[in-house]
Amino acid sequence: MRMAWKSHVGGAPFGLLLQQDRLFVSLFDGAAVDELDPASGRRLASHTVAQGPAAITVDPSGKVAVAGTRGEVDYLDGTSHPAGHGFGIASVGGTLWTADYERAELVTAGGAHRAGLPLPVFPFWLAPGPGGTLLIAAEGPSEDSDPGGVFSYDGMSGAFRTLAQPRDPDQVLQSGSTVCGAAHVGSDPVAVIVSDDGRTAYVADSSPGDVYAVSLPGMRMAWKSHVGGAPFGLLLQQDRLFVSLFDGAAVDELDPASGRRLASHTVAQGPAAITVDPSGKVAVAGTRGEVDYLDGTSHPAGHGFGIASVGGTLWTADYERAELVTAGGTHRAGLPLPVFPFWLAPGPGGTLLIAAEGPSEDSDPGGVFSYDGMSGAFRTLAQPRDPDQVLQSGSTVFVAAHGDREVLAIRGGRTEKWALGAAAVAIAADPTLGVLVVTVNAHE
């Protein structure tokens, strides 16, 4: 997760859309939509629209359309149509839908059709759903404390279906064949894991320095713990939640039930992913070229972020050298493509899974590989842009393809695209509930 570029656009950027080799950004306070070069962040064009532009999509004719709080859909050629006063917009089945937040209604572009929500909640986000339906995330009267609603809407029959009632659902999307509600958690989430019983997700919120516990499937915040130090890696082990502090040169132990800090361990600067080594000890990868243990010992290793224990061997990632390195440094294996290993995970049949970023993180293809340590053979599974995480659950390998704004599900030689449009930065399987938890962060 190296920062490839930073572009100052001002005007409170809100909506994002990748289309035709352009990154479109709505400026909520700037009455404009900017076009940026996705590879460099350079501004290519700027289009004036009505005040309060919000979410962006592509309408049924293929034109970029922008929702707005002034009651219209704006196009970049200066034209507009009457619509809902709100933030959400989505194109479904040849119809462009918008959200009227204050009136708690859905409104077609042009205003010919309106549909009131089935509960007294306020539609914020819209997205395409399964079978030509529309998905709606709606906030309660008191955004952070009252239950909201997540619905599917069939525009043909006019029927709503209530999917969930979390507090403050800021986004909803379709992931594979399963519809999931989405809750707003922090401002810079970078990691997520799920408890063994499948009832709690733990999220590391890097920039603010917080860790959250979120109940599943209701997605209500159970607790928030401020740890500072840019939390990065998460591990649940022996009734402890271990959290690496990338800027804090430490690993904290938290009580998973309350978030209370139980202990803190000093490690080398830049601690990243955490795992359990073959002997059962907690081991931490780091950018200083060593694996650190909580008793103060360490072993030489790769300079990087990823770590995983496979077949009795502890593997680390050397990001800059594009190599895999065993703890102790006795064995190295160069990747088969000029990409840089970021994340490691156990794979099927004693193999190692690798998610590697391209030279230009967000624009160049990366690589997802399986590696057989016995034979030394690599197999390329996919080449998405900026794959931030890979994991195996059951017979499926999942990839958080952050640069492509999707999650890949690789099974039996076939690849499906899930969570289209979601800037997936971290994923965690929840076999108990039969879902994949996806953490979205467009800033990474």
Short mmCIF file of C-alpha atoms in Angstrom, two decimals:
data_model
loop_
_atom_site.label_atom_id
_atom_site.label_comp_id
_atom_site.label_asym_id
_atom_site.label_seq_id
_atom_site.Cartn_x
_atom_site.Cartn_y
_atom_site.Cartn_z
CA MET A 1 0.00 0.00 0.00
CA ARG A 2 2.50 2.62 -1.17
CA MET A 3 1.05 6.02 -1.96
CA ALA A 4 1.42 6.43 -5.74
CA TRP A 5 0.30 10.06 -5.89
CA LYS A 6 -1.58 12.75 -4.05
CA SER A 7 -3.62 15.38 -5.85
CA HIS A 8 -5.05 18.47 -4.16
CA VAL A 9 -8.39 19.26 -5.76
CA GLY A 10 -10.04 21.27 -2.98
CA GLY A 11 -13.78 21.69 -2.78
CA ALA A 12 -14.51 18.66 -0.53
CA PRO A 13 -14.17 15.70 -2.94
CA PHE A 14 -17.15 13.35 -2.56
CA GLY A 15 -17.98 11.02 -5.46
CA LEU A 16 -15.54 8.94 -7.50
CA LEU A 17 -15.96 7.20 -10.85
CA LEU A 18 -13.44 5.46 -13.11
CA GLN A 19 -14.54 5.68 -16.73
CA GLN A 20 -12.71 5.82 -20.07
CA ASP A 21 -9.25 6.15 -18.50
CA ARG A 22 -10.40 9.05 -16.36
CA LEU A 23 -10.98 9.41 -12.63
CA PHE A 24 -14.01 11.65 -12.16
CA VAL A 25 -14.21 13.44 -8.79
CA SER A 26 -17.22 15.48 -7.63
CA LEU A 27 -16.34 18.49 -5.48
CA PHE A 28 -19.22 18.89 -3.05
CA ASP A 29 -18.25 22.40 -1.94
CA GLY A 30 -16.81 23.37 -5.32
CA ALA A 31 -19.79 23.01 -7.68
CA ALA A 32 -17.59 21.06 -10.08
CA VAL A 33 -16.53 17.66 -11.33
CA ASP A 34 -12.82 17.25 -12.04
CA GLU A 35 -11.28 14.72 -14.39
CA LEU A 36 -7.95 13.33 -13.17
CA ASP A 37 -5.38 11.09 -14.80
CA PRO A 38 -5.59 7.85 -12.75
CA ALA A 39 -1.88 7.20 -13.27
CA SER A 40 -0.58 10.56 -12.05
CA GLY A 41 -3.42 12.49 -10.41
CA ARG A 42 -2.96 15.36 -12.87
CA ARG A 43 -6.13 17.39 -13.49
CA LEU A 44 -7.19 16.94 -17.11
CA ALA A 45 -10.44 18.91 -17.08
CA SER A 46 -12.98 20.54 -14.77
CA HIS A 47 -16.72 20.83 -15.35
CA THR A 48 -19.07 23.25 -13.59
CA VAL A 49 -22.23 21.70 -12.15
CA ALA A 50 -24.86 22.77 -9.61
CA GLN A 51 -23.85 23.26 -5.98
CA GLY A 52 -23.59 20.09 -3.90
CA PRO A 53 -22.56 17.42 -6.44
CA ALA A 54 -22.36 14.01 -4.81
CA ALA A 55 -22.27 10.43 -6.16
CA ILE A 56 -21.36 9.82 -9.81
CA THR A 57 -22.42 7.06 -12.19
CA VAL A 58 -22.90 6.32 -15.89
CA ASP A 59 -26.46 6.74 -17.17
CA PRO A 60 -28.15 4.26 -19.55
CA SER A 61 -26.87 6.20 -22.57
CA GLY A 62 -23.26 5.97 -21.38
CA LYS A 63 -22.94 9.58 -20.18
CA VAL A 64 -21.39 10.53 -16.83
CA ALA A 65 -24.20 11.66 -14.50
CA VAL A 66 -23.86 13.40 -11.13
CA ALA A 67 -26.38 13.43 -8.28
CA GLY A 68 -26.84 16.66 -6.37
CA THR A 69 -28.53 18.22 -3.40
CA ARG A 70 -30.15 20.92 -5.56
CA GLY A 71 -32.67 18.52 -7.07
CA GLU A 72 -31.12 17.74 -10.41
CA VAL A 73 -28.89 15.28 -12.23
CA ASP A 74 -26.06 17.13 -13.95
CA TYR A 75 -24.13 16.07 -17.03
CA LEU A 76 -20.66 17.27 -17.93
CA ASP A 77 -21.91 18.96 -21.11
CA GLY A 78 -23.88 21.44 -18.99
CA THR A 79 -27.30 19.82 -19.36
CA SER A 80 -29.39 18.59 -16.44
CA HIS A 81 -32.65 16.84 -15.51
CA PRO A 82 -34.92 17.28 -12.48
CA ALA A 83 -34.24 14.64 -9.83
CA GLY A 84 -34.17 14.01 -6.10
CA HIS A 85 -32.53 16.40 -3.66
CA GLY A 86 -29.84 14.06 -2.36
CA PHE A 87 -26.58 12.21 -2.68
CA GLY A 88 -27.26 8.81 -4.27
CA ILE A 89 -27.58 7.80 -7.92
CA ALA A 90 -27.63 4.48 -9.80
CA SER A 91 -28.58 3.18 -13.22
CA VAL A 92 -30.70 0.01 -13.17
CA GLY A 93 -32.57 -1.69 -16.00
CA GLY A 94 -32.39 1.31 -18.31
CA THR A 95 -33.61 3.75 -15.64
CA LEU A 96 -31.52 6.34 -13.81
CA TRP A 97 -32.59 6.56 -10.16
CA THR A 98 -31.73 9.26 -7.63
CA ALA A 99 -32.34 9.65 -3.90
CA ASP A 100 -34.45 12.43 -2.41
CA TYR A 101 -33.01 12.50 1.11
CA GLU A 102 -35.40 14.90 2.85
CA ARG A 103 -38.58 13.47 1.30
CA ALA A 104 -37.47 9.86 1.88
CA GLU A 105 -38.17 8.97 -1.74
CA LEU A 106 -36.58 7.50 -4.82
CA VAL A 107 -36.91 9.67 -7.92
CA THR A 108 -36.19 8.86 -11.56
CA ALA A 109 -34.07 11.36 -13.50
CA GLY A 110 -36.60 13.67 -15.08
CA GLY A 111 -38.92 13.30 -12.08
CA ALA A 112 -41.52 11.15 -13.83
CA HIS A 113 -41.66 8.54 -11.08
CA ARG A 114 -41.33 8.64 -7.29
CA ALA A 115 -41.36 5.85 -4.72
CA GLY A 116 -41.54 6.44 -0.96
CA LEU A 117 -39.43 4.23 1.30
CA PRO A 118 -41.26 1.63 3.42
CA LEU A 119 -39.80 2.96 6.70
CA PRO A 120 -39.28 6.51 8.04
CA VAL A 121 -35.63 6.63 6.98
CA PHE A 122 -33.69 8.78 4.52
CA PRO A 123 -32.02 7.36 1.38
CA PHE A 124 -28.33 8.18 1.15
CA TRP A 125 -26.71 5.65 -1.22
CA LEU A 126 -28.03 3.77 -4.25
CA ALA A 127 -26.50 0.86 -6.17
CA PRO A 128 -27.51 -1.77 -8.75
CA GLY A 129 -28.80 -4.97 -7.15
CA PRO A 130 -29.50 -8.53 -8.27
CA GLY A 131 -32.09 -9.22 -10.94
CA GLY A 132 -32.45 -5.60 -12.03
CA THR A 133 -33.36 -4.34 -8.56
CA LEU A 134 -32.13 -1.17 -6.89
CA LEU A 135 -30.27 -1.29 -3.55
CA ILE A 136 -30.79 1.55 -1.07
CA ALA A 137 -28.85 2.48 2.08
CA ALA A 138 -30.95 4.85 4.20
CA GLU A 139 -30.10 6.65 7.44
CA GLY A 140 -32.32 6.92 10.51
CA PRO A 141 -33.71 10.21 11.88
CA SER A 142 -30.73 10.47 14.21
CA GLU A 143 -27.94 9.28 11.94
CA ASP A 144 -25.59 7.67 14.47
CA SER A 145 -28.11 6.38 17.02
CA ASP A 146 -31.35 5.43 15.22
CA PRO A 147 -31.65 2.33 13.03
CA GLY A 148 -31.54 3.03 9.32
CA GLY A 149 -32.54 0.66 6.55
CA VAL A 150 -31.03 -1.32 3.69
CA PHE A 151 -33.58 -2.22 1.02
CA SER A 152 -33.93 -3.72 -2.41
CA TYR A 153 -36.52 -2.16 -4.72
CA ASP A 154 -38.12 -3.69 -7.79
CA GLY A 155 -39.03 -0.84 -10.11
CA MET A 156 -41.33 -3.05 -12.19
CA SER A 157 -43.55 -4.22 -9.34
CA GLY A 158 -42.91 -1.33 -6.95
CA ALA A 159 -42.06 -3.80 -4.17
CA PHE A 160 -39.49 -3.08 -1.46
CA ARG A 161 -37.67 -5.72 0.58
CA THR A 162 -35.96 -4.84 3.86
CA LEU A 163 -32.51 -6.49 4.03
CA ALA A 164 -31.11 -4.99 7.25
CA GLN A 165 -31.56 -2.13 9.71
CA PRO A 166 -28.08 -1.00 10.82
CA ARG A 167 -27.30 2.44 12.19
CA ASP A 168 -25.88 4.91 9.66
CA PRO A 169 -25.50 2.63 6.61
CA ASP A 170 -23.36 4.81 4.36
CA GLN A 171 -23.07 2.47 1.40
CA VAL A 172 -24.59 -0.67 -0.06
CA LEU A 173 -23.41 -2.86 -2.92
CA GLN A 174 -23.90 -6.30 -4.38
CA SER A 175 -21.09 -8.77 -3.66
CA GLY A 176 -21.28 -11.86 -5.82
CA SER A 177 -24.71 -13.36 -5.37
CA THR A 178 -25.08 -12.01 -1.83
CA VAL A 179 -26.40 -8.56 -0.99
CA CYS A 180 -24.62 -6.97 1.97
CA GLY A 181 -25.36 -3.80 3.87
CA ALA A 182 -22.45 -1.49 4.61
CA ALA A 183 -21.75 0.55 7.73
CA HIS A 184 -19.44 3.52 8.10
CA VAL A 185 -16.47 2.56 10.30
CA GLY A 186 -13.70 5.08 10.83
CA SER A 187 -12.09 7.15 8.08
CA ASP A 188 -9.00 5.18 7.00
CA PRO A 189 -9.65 1.44 7.45
CA VAL A 190 -6.77 -0.80 6.32
CA ALA A 191 -7.37 -4.22 7.89
CA VAL A 192 -10.20 -6.47 9.04
CA ILE A 193 -10.49 -9.87 10.71
CA VAL A 194 -13.47 -11.87 11.95
CA SER A 195 -13.84 -13.72 15.25
CA ASP A 196 -13.98 -17.52 15.26
CA ASP A 197 -17.70 -17.49 16.06
CA GLY A 198 -18.36 -15.16 13.12
CA ARG A 199 -20.19 -12.62 15.26
CA THR A 200 -17.63 -9.79 15.37
CA ALA A 201 -15.43 -8.02 12.82
CA TYR A 202 -12.40 -6.05 14.03
CA VAL A 203 -11.23 -3.12 11.91
CA ALA A 204 -7.94 -1.18 12.04
CA ASP A 205 -8.47 2.53 11.26
CA SER A 206 -4.95 3.72 10.44
CA SER A 207 -4.75 7.53 10.36
CA PRO A 208 -6.93 8.23 13.43
CA GLY A 209 -5.23 5.37 15.32
CA ASP A 210 -8.39 3.50 16.28
CA VAL A 211 -9.54 -0.12 16.37
CA TYR A 212 -13.24 -0.96 16.09
CA ALA A 213 -15.30 -4.01 16.96
CA VAL A 214 -18.42 -4.35 14.79
CA SER A 215 -21.16 -6.90 15.42
CA LEU A 216 -22.20 -9.21 12.58
CA PRO A 217 -24.51 -9.43 10.75
CA GLY A 218 -26.17 -6.30 12.17
CA MET A 219 -23.02 -4.18 11.74
CA ARG A 220 -23.39 -2.19 14.94
CA MET A 221 -20.29 -0.81 16.63
CA ALA A 222 -19.57 -2.79 19.81
CA TRP A 223 -16.56 -0.73 20.89
CA LYS A 224 -13.88 1.68 19.72
CA SER A 225 -10.36 1.72 21.17
CA HIS A 226 -7.83 4.47 20.50
CA VAL A 227 -4.37 2.90 20.22
CA GLY A 228 -2.54 5.52 18.15
CA GLY A 229 0.50 4.67 16.07
CA ALA A 230 -1.32 3.79 12.80
CA PRO A 231 -2.74 0.31 13.51
CA PHE A 232 -1.95 -2.06 10.64
CA GLY A 233 -1.97 -5.81 11.35
CA LEU A 234 -4.61 -7.72 13.32
CA LEU A 235 -4.50 -11.20 14.86
CA LEU A 236 -6.87 -13.05 17.18
CA GLN A 237 -5.03 -15.57 19.35
CA GLN A 238 -5.55 -16.99 22.85
CA ASP A 239 -8.38 -14.60 23.76
CA ARG A 240 -6.31 -11.61 22.72
CA LEU A 241 -6.58 -9.19 19.81
CA PHE A 242 -3.03 -8.33 18.71
CA VAL A 243 -2.62 -5.02 16.86
CA SER A 244 0.62 -3.88 15.20
CA LEU A 245 1.24 -0.12 15.33
CA PHE A 246 3.08 0.73 12.13
CA ASP A 247 4.16 4.20 13.30
CA GLY A 248 4.45 3.17 16.94
CA ALA A 249 7.09 0.40 16.88
CA ALA A 250 4.83 -1.72 19.06
CA VAL A 251 2.28 -4.51 19.17
CA ASP A 252 -0.64 -3.99 21.54
CA GLU A 253 -2.77 -6.72 23.09
CA LEU A 254 -6.45 -5.79 23.43
CA ASP A 255 -9.36 -7.53 25.11
CA PRO A 256 -11.57 -8.60 22.16
CA ALA A 257 -14.70 -8.15 24.26
CA SER A 258 -14.07 -4.57 25.41
CA GLY A 259 -11.11 -3.12 23.48
CA ARG A 260 -9.21 -2.53 26.73
CA ARG A 261 -5.41 -2.55 26.32
CA LEU A 262 -3.96 -5.52 28.22
CA ALA A 263 -0.29 -5.25 27.23
CA SER A 264 2.08 -3.53 24.81
CA HIS A 265 5.28 -4.96 23.30
CA THR A 266 8.12 -2.97 21.73
CA VAL A 267 9.25 -4.19 18.30
CA ALA A 268 11.32 -2.74 15.44
CA GLN A 269 9.99 0.27 13.53
CA GLY A 270 7.41 -0.45 10.85
CA PRO A 271 5.62 -3.56 12.19
CA ALA A 272 3.03 -4.80 9.72
CA ALA A 273 1.13 -8.09 9.31
CA ILE A 274 0.96 -10.54 12.22
CA THR A 275 0.68 -14.33 12.26
CA VAL A 276 1.46 -17.37 14.39
CA ASP A 277 4.73 -19.14 13.53
CA PRO A 278 5.07 -22.96 13.33
CA SER A 279 5.97 -23.13 17.05
CA GLY A 280 2.81 -21.24 18.06
CA LYS A 281 4.48 -17.90 18.81
CA VAL A 282 3.09 -14.57 17.61
CA ALA A 283 5.35 -13.26 14.83
CA VAL A 284 5.33 -9.79 13.27
CA ALA A 285 6.58 -8.80 9.81
CA GLY A 286 8.39 -5.51 9.46
CA THR A 287 9.94 -3.12 6.98
CA ARG A 288 13.32 -3.24 8.77
CA GLY A 289 14.14 -6.73 7.51
CA GLU A 290 13.29 -8.86 10.51
CA VAL A 291 10.55 -10.93 12.06
CA ASP A 292 9.92 -9.80 15.62
CA TYR A 293 8.53 -11.85 18.50
CA LEU A 294 6.83 -10.42 21.55
CA ASP A 295 9.55 -11.73 23.87
CA GLY A 296 12.04 -9.34 22.26
CA THR A 297 13.76 -11.86 19.98
CA SER A 298 13.91 -11.56 16.19
CA HIS A 299 15.10 -13.28 13.01
CA PRO A 300 16.39 -11.83 9.73
CA ALA A 301 13.64 -11.69 7.10
CA GLY A 302 12.32 -9.70 4.15
CA HIS A 303 11.93 -5.93 4.24
CA GLY A 304 8.19 -5.78 3.83
CA PHE A 305 4.65 -6.10 5.11
CA GLY A 306 3.50 -9.69 4.54
CA ILE A 307 4.00 -12.83 6.60
CA ALA A 308 2.46 -16.32 6.62
CA SER A 309 3.21 -19.76 8.05
CA VAL A 310 2.86 -22.61 5.56
CA GLY A 311 3.94 -26.25 5.87
CA GLY A 312 6.16 -25.65 8.88
CA THR A 313 7.93 -22.68 7.24
CA LEU A 314 7.50 -19.00 8.11
CA TRP A 315 7.57 -16.88 4.96
CA THR A 316 7.97 -13.10 4.69
CA ALA A 317 7.77 -10.65 1.78
CA ASP A 318 10.72 -8.53 0.65
CA TYR A 319 8.84 -5.76 -1.10
CA GLU A 320 11.64 -3.81 -2.77
CA ARG A 321 13.59 -6.90 -3.93
CA ALA A 322 10.42 -8.63 -5.21
CA GLU A 323 11.28 -11.79 -3.29
CA LEU A 324 9.89 -14.22 -0.76
CA VAL A 325 12.20 -14.81 2.20
CA THR A 326 12.02 -17.44 4.94
CA ALA A 327 12.39 -16.25 8.54
CA GLY A 328 16.09 -16.58 9.22
CA GLY A 329 16.90 -15.68 5.62
CA THR A 330 18.06 -19.15 4.53
CA HIS A 331 15.87 -19.27 1.42
CA ARG A 332 14.79 -16.66 -1.12
CA ALA A 333 12.50 -16.96 -4.13
CA GLY A 334 12.10 -14.21 -6.73
CA LEU A 335 8.63 -13.55 -8.11
CA PRO A 336 7.94 -14.64 -11.70
CA LEU A 337 6.87 -11.12 -12.76
CA PRO A 338 8.34 -7.65 -12.01
CA VAL A 339 5.88 -6.94 -9.20
CA PHE A 340 6.27 -6.34 -5.48
CA PRO A 341 4.88 -8.74 -2.84
CA PHE A 342 2.65 -7.03 -0.32
CA TRP A 343 0.45 -9.69 1.30
CA LEU A 344 1.02 -13.38 2.06
CA ALA A 345 -1.47 -16.03 3.16
CA PRO A 346 -1.70 -19.83 3.43
CA GLY A 347 -3.08 -21.41 0.26
CA PRO A 348 -4.47 -24.80 -0.78
CA GLY A 349 -2.31 -27.90 -0.54
CA GLY A 350 0.43 -26.30 1.54
CA THR A 351 1.06 -23.53 -0.98
CA LEU A 352 1.67 -19.86 -0.25
CA LEU A 353 -0.60 -17.15 -1.68
CA ILE A 354 0.97 -13.84 -2.68
CA ALA A 355 -0.66 -10.50 -3.55
CA ALA A 356 1.89 -8.28 -5.31
CA GLU A 357 1.60 -4.69 -6.50
CA GLY A 358 2.74 -3.34 -9.87
CA PRO A 359 5.46 -0.68 -10.30
CA SER A 360 2.79 2.03 -10.33
CA GLU A 361 0.45 0.75 -7.66
CA ASP A 362 -2.91 2.02 -8.90
CA SER A 363 -2.36 1.88 -12.67
CA ASP A 364 -0.01 -1.04 -13.45
CA PRO A 365 -1.12 -4.67 -13.24
CA GLY A 366 0.04 -6.48 -10.13
CA GLY A 367 -0.01 -10.21 -9.58
CA VAL A 368 -1.69 -12.84 -7.44
CA PHE A 369 0.29 -16.07 -7.24
CA SER A 370 0.42 -19.42 -5.52
CA TYR A 371 3.88 -20.74 -4.64
CA ASP A 372 4.89 -24.32 -3.89
CA GLY A 373 7.86 -24.16 -1.55
CA MET A 374 8.76 -27.80 -2.19
CA SER A 375 9.06 -27.57 -5.98
CA GLY A 376 9.76 -23.83 -6.21
CA ALA A 377 6.96 -23.47 -8.77
CA PHE A 378 4.81 -20.34 -9.06
CA ARG A 379 1.34 -20.21 -10.59
CA THR A 380 -0.22 -16.91 -11.66
CA LEU A 381 -3.86 -16.70 -10.55
CA ALA A 382 -4.72 -13.14 -11.60
CA GLN A 383 -3.17 -9.78 -12.50
CA PRO A 384 -5.38 -7.06 -11.00
CA ARG A 385 -4.22 -3.56 -10.18
CA ASP A 386 -3.15 -2.98 -6.57
CA PRO A 387 -4.18 -6.31 -5.00
CA ASP A 388 -4.01 -5.40 -1.32
CA GLN A 389 -4.94 -8.77 0.17
CA VAL A 390 -5.42 -12.41 -0.77
CA LEU A 391 -6.92 -15.24 1.28
CA GLN A 392 -8.37 -18.70 0.87
CA SER A 393 -11.77 -19.68 2.27
CA GLY A 394 -13.05 -23.14 1.44
CA SER A 395 -12.28 -23.81 -2.21
CA THR A 396 -12.18 -20.13 -3.17
CA VAL A 397 -9.29 -17.69 -3.27
CA PHE A 398 -10.45 -14.10 -2.69
CA VAL A 399 -8.50 -11.01 -3.72
CA ALA A 400 -9.07 -7.40 -2.64
CA ALA A 401 -8.35 -5.76 -6.02
CA HIS A 402 -8.18 -2.20 -4.74
CA GLY A 403 -7.01 -0.60 -7.99
CA ASP A 404 -9.73 -2.29 -10.04
CA ARG A 405 -12.42 -1.45 -7.48
CA GLU A 406 -13.61 -5.03 -7.05
CA VAL A 407 -13.08 -8.32 -5.24
CA LEU A 408 -11.99 -11.36 -7.23
CA ALA A 409 -13.34 -14.81 -6.34
CA ILE A 410 -11.13 -17.49 -7.96
CA ARG A 411 -12.48 -21.02 -7.88
CA GLY A 412 -11.86 -24.04 -10.09
CA GLY A 413 -9.94 -22.06 -12.68
CA ARG A 414 -12.73 -19.48 -13.03
CA THR A 415 -12.68 -15.91 -11.77
CA GLU A 416 -15.78 -13.97 -10.71
CA LYS A 417 -15.87 -10.25 -10.01
CA TRP A 418 -17.64 -9.27 -6.81
CA ALA A 419 -18.33 -5.94 -5.11
CA LEU A 420 -18.03 -3.98 -8.35
CA GLY A 421 -17.07 -0.37 -7.74
CA ALA A 422 -15.80 -1.00 -4.20
CA ALA A 423 -12.24 0.13 -3.40
CA ALA A 424 -11.58 -3.05 -1.42
CA VAL A 425 -8.51 -2.69 0.77
CA ALA A 426 -9.03 -5.63 3.14
CA ILE A 427 -11.18 -8.76 3.29
CA ALA A 428 -12.07 -11.41 5.84
CA ALA A 429 -14.10 -14.57 5.37
CA ASP A 430 -16.93 -15.34 7.78
CA PRO A 431 -17.78 -19.03 7.14
CA THR A 432 -20.27 -19.06 10.03
CA LEU A 433 -22.48 -16.46 8.33
CA GLY A 434 -21.43 -17.48 4.83
CA VAL A 435 -20.29 -13.98 3.88
CA LEU A 436 -17.13 -12.13 2.94
CA VAL A 437 -16.47 -8.97 4.94
CA VAL A 438 -15.03 -6.28 2.65
CA THR A 439 -13.35 -3.14 3.97
CA VAL A 440 -13.52 -0.24 1.51
CA ASN A 441 -11.11 2.69 1.50
CA ALA A 442 -10.87 4.94 -1.56
CA HIS A 443 -8.02 6.96 0.00
CA GLU A 444 -5.46 4.14 0.14
#
